[in-house]
mmCIF file of C-alpha atoms in Angstrom:
data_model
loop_
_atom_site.group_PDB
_atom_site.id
_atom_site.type_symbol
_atom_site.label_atom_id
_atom_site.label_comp_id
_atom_site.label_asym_id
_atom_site.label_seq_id
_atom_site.Cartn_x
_atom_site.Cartn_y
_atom_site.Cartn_z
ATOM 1 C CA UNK A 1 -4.655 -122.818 46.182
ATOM 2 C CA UNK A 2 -3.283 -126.154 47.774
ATOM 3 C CA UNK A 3 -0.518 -125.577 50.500
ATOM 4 C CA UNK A 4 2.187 -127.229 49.658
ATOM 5 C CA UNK A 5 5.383 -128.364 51.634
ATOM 6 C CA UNK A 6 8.552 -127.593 49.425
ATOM 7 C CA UNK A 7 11.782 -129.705 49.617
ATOM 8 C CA UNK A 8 14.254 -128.996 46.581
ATOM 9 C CA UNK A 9 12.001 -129.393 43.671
ATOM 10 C CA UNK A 10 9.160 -132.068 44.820
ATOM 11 C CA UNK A 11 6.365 -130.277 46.542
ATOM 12 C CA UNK A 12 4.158 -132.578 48.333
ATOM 13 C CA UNK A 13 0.699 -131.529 49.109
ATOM 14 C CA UNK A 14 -0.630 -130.803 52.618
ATOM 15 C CA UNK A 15 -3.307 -132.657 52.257
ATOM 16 C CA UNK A 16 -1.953 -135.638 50.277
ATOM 17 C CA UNK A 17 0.688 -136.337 53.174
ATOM 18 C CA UNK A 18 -2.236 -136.225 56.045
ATOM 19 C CA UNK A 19 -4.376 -138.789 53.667
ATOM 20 C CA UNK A 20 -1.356 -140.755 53.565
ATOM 21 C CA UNK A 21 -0.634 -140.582 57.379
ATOM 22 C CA UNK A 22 -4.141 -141.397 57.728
ATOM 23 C CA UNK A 23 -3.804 -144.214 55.494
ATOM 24 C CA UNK A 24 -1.407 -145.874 57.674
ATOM 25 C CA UNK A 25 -3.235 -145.282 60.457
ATOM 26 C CA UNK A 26 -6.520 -147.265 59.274
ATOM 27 C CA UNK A 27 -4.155 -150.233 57.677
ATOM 28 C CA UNK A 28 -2.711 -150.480 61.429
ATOM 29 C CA UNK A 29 -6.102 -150.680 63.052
ATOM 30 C CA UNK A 30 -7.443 -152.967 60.913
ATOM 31 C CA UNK A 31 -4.422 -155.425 60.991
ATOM 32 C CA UNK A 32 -4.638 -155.074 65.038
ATOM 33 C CA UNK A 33 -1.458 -153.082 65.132
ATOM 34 C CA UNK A 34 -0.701 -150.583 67.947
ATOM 35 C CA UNK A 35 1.956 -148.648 65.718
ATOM 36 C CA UNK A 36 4.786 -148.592 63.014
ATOM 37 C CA UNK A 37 8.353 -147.304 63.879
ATOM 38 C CA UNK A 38 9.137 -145.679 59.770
ATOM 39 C CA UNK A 39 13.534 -145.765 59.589
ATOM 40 C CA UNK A 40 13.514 -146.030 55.732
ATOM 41 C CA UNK A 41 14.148 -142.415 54.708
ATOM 42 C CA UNK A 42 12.345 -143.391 51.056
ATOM 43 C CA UNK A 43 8.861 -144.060 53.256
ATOM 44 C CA UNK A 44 9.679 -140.761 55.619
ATOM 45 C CA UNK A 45 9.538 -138.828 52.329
ATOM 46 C CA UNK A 46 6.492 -140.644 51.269
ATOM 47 C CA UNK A 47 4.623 -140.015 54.781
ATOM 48 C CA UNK A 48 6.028 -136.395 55.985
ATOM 49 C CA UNK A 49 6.769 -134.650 52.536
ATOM 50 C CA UNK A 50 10.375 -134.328 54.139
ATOM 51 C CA UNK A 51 13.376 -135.973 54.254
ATOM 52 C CA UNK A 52 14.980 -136.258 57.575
ATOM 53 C CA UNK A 53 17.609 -137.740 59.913
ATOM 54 C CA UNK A 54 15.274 -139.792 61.974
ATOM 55 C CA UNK A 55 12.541 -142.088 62.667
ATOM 56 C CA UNK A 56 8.865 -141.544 62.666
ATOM 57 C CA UNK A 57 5.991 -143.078 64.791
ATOM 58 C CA UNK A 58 2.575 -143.776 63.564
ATOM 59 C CA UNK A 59 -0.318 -144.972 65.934
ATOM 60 C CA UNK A 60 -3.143 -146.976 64.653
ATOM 61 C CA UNK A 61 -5.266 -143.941 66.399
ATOM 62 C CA UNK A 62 -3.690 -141.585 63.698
ATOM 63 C CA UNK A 63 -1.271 -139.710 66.073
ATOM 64 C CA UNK A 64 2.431 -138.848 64.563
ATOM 65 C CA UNK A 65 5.305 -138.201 66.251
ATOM 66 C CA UNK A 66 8.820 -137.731 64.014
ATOM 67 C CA UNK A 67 11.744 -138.696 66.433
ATOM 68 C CA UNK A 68 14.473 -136.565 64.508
ATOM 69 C CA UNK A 69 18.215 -136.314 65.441
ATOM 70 C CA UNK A 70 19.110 -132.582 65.278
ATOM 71 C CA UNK A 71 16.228 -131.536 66.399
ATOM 72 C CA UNK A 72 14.735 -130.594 62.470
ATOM 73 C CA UNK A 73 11.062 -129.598 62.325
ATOM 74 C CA UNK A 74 8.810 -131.236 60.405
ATOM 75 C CA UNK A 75 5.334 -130.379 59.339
ATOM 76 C CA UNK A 76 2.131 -131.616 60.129
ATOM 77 C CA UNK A 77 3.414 -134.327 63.187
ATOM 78 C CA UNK A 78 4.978 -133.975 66.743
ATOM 79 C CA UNK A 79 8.546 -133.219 66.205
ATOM 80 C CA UNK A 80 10.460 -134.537 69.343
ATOM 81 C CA UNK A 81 14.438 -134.527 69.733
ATOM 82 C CA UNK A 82 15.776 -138.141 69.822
ATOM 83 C CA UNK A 83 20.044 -138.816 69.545
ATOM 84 C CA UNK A 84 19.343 -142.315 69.068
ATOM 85 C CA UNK A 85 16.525 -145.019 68.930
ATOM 86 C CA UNK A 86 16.387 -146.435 72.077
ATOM 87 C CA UNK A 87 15.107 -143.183 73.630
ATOM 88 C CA UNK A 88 11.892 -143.093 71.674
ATOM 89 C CA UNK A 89 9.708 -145.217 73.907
ATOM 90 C CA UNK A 90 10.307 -142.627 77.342
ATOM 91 C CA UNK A 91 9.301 -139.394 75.112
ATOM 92 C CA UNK A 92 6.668 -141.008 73.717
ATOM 93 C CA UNK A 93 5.386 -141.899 77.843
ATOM 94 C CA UNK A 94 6.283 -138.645 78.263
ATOM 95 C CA UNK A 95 4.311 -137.030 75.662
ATOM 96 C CA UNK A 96 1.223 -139.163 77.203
ATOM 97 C CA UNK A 97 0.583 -141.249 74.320
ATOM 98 C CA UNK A 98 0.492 -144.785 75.155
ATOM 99 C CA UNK A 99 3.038 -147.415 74.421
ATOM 100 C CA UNK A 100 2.642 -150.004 71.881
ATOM 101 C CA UNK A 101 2.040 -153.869 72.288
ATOM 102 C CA UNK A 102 2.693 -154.665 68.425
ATOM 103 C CA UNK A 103 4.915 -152.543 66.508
ATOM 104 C CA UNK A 104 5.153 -152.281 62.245
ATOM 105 C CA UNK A 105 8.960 -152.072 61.068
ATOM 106 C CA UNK A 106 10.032 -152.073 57.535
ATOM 107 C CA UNK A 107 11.141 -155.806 57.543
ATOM 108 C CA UNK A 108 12.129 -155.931 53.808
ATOM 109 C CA UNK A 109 13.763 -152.506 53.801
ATOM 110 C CA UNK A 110 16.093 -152.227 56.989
ATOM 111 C CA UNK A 111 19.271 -153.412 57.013
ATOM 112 C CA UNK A 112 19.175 -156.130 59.920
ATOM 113 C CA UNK A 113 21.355 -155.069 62.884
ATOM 114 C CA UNK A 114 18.937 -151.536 62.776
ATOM 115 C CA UNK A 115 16.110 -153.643 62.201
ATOM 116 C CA UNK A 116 16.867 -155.494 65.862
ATOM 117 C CA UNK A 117 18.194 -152.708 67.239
ATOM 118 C CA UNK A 118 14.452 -150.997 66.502
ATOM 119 C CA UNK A 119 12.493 -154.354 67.394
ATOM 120 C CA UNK A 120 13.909 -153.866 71.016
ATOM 121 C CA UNK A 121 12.966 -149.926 71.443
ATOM 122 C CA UNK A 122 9.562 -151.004 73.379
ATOM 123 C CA UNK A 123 10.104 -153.672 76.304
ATOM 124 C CA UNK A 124 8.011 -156.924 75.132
ATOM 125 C CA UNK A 125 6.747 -155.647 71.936
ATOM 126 C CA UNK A 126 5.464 -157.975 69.425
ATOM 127 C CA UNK A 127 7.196 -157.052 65.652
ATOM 128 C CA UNK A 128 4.160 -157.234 62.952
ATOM 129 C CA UNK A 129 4.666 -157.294 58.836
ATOM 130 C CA UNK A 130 5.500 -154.312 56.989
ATOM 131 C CA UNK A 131 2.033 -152.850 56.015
ATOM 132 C CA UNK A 132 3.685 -149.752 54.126
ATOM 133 C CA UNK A 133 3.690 -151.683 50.784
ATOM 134 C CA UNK A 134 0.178 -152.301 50.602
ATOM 135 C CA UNK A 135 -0.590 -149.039 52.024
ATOM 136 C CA UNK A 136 1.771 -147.239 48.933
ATOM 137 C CA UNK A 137 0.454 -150.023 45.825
ATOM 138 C CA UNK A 138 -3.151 -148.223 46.355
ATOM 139 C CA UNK A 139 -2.355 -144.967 44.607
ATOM 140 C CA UNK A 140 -4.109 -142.222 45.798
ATOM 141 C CA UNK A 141 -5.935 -139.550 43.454
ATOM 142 C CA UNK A 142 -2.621 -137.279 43.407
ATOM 143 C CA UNK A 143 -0.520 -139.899 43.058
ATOM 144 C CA UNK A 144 -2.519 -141.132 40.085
ATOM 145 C CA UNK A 145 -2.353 -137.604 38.407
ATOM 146 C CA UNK A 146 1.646 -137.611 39.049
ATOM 147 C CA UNK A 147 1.678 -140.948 36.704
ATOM 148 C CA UNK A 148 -0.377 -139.517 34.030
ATOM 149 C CA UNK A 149 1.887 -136.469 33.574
ATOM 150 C CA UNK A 150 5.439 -138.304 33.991
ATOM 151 C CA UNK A 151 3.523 -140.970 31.244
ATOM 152 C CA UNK A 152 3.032 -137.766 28.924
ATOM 153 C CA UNK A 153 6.523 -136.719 29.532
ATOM 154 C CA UNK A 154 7.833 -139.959 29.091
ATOM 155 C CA UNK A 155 5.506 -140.354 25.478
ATOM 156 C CA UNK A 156 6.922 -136.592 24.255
ATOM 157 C CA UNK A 157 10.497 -137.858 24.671
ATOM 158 C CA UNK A 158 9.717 -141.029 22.652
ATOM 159 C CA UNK A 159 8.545 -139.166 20.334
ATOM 160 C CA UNK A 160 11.365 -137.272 19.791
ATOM 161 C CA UNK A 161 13.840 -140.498 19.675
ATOM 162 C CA UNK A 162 13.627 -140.879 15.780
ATOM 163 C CA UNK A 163 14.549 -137.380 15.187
ATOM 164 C CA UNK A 164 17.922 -138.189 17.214
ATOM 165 C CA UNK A 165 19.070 -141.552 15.143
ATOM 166 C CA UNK A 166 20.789 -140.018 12.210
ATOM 167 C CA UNK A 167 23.780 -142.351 10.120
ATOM 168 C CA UNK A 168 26.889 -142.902 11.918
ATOM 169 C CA UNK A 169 25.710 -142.155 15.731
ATOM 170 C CA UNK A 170 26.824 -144.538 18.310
ATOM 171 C CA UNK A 171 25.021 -146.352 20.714
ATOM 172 C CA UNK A 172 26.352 -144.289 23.494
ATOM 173 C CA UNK A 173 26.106 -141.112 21.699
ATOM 174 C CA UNK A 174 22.193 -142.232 21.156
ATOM 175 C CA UNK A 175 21.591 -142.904 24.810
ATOM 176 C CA UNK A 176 23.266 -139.634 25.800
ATOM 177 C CA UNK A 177 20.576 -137.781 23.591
ATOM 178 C CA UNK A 178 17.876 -140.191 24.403
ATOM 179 C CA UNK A 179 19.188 -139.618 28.141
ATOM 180 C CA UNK A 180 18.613 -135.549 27.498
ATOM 181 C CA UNK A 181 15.481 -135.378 25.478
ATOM 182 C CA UNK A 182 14.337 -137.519 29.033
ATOM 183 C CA UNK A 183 15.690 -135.025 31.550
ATOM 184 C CA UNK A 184 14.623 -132.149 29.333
ATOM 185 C CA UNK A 185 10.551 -133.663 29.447
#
């Protein structure tokens, strides 16, 4: 049986999150980028399987480490205690892993005062292109099987829609029902 990580109701494979960690990894290496500094707590989810208060570093040599705030675990990378941003590049030195010369940041996704604030973490580092989108528009083979089943849940609730239109409903009272028959797939 898979391991799974479990936050709230959306397990995330084990392995899915180290194939998409690796993922990242080869996209960096191939673009010539040292590492990527991930702030945008949708793409923490998406690499870690957790959702944290923090940032998370990826090397194009597939080393993790998640900078977190309060000190929260998480699974599968280097979890090391960070109150702000600007710390990140002496605990990395002093974990031995090596600093970066071109740095990925989430340039469509951060507002832009944390965006600069995160572009100046590493003295003279060169800011490259978001890579994450490309990285997440190649699905992966769970990721595929996750849009074949919400597809069949969406295609049972349609079919369920003409059972709900019956004379005098209103439009809202029709989208509340359409709204539950969704929920309830």
């Amino acid at each position: 049986q898979a391991e799974y990580r479990r936050k709230g109701k959306f397990p995330v494979q084990t392995s899915e999150v180290k194939l998409r960690l690796s993922r990242l990894s080869g996209a960096l290496a191939k673009a010539g980028i040292d590492a990527a500094l991930v702030a945008v707590p949708v793409n923490l989810f998406y690499l870690t399987g957790t959702i944290f208060n923090g940032y998370l570093y990826v090397d194009a040599e597939g080393r993790s480490f998640a900078f977190t705030r309060y000190g929260q675990p998480v699974d599968g990378v280097d979890c090391i205690g960070a109150r702000k941003p600007e710390l990140i590049a002496g605990l990395l030195h002093e974990a031995g892993a090596p600093l970066p010369k071109t740095l990925m940041l989430e340039d469509d996704y951060l507002p832009a005062n944390l965006y600069h604030r995160l572009s100046k973490v590493f003295d003279g580092v060169q800011v490259a292109r978001d890579l994450l989108r490309i990285v997440r528009s190649v699905k992966t083979p769970y990721e595929q099987e996750q849009l074949k089943r919400s597809a069949a849940a969406h295609a049972r609730a349609y079919a369920r829609i003409p059972a709900l239109l019956r004379p005098g409903i209103t439009d809202t009272d029709l989208s509340i029902e359409i709204e539950r028959a969704m929920r309830l797939e």
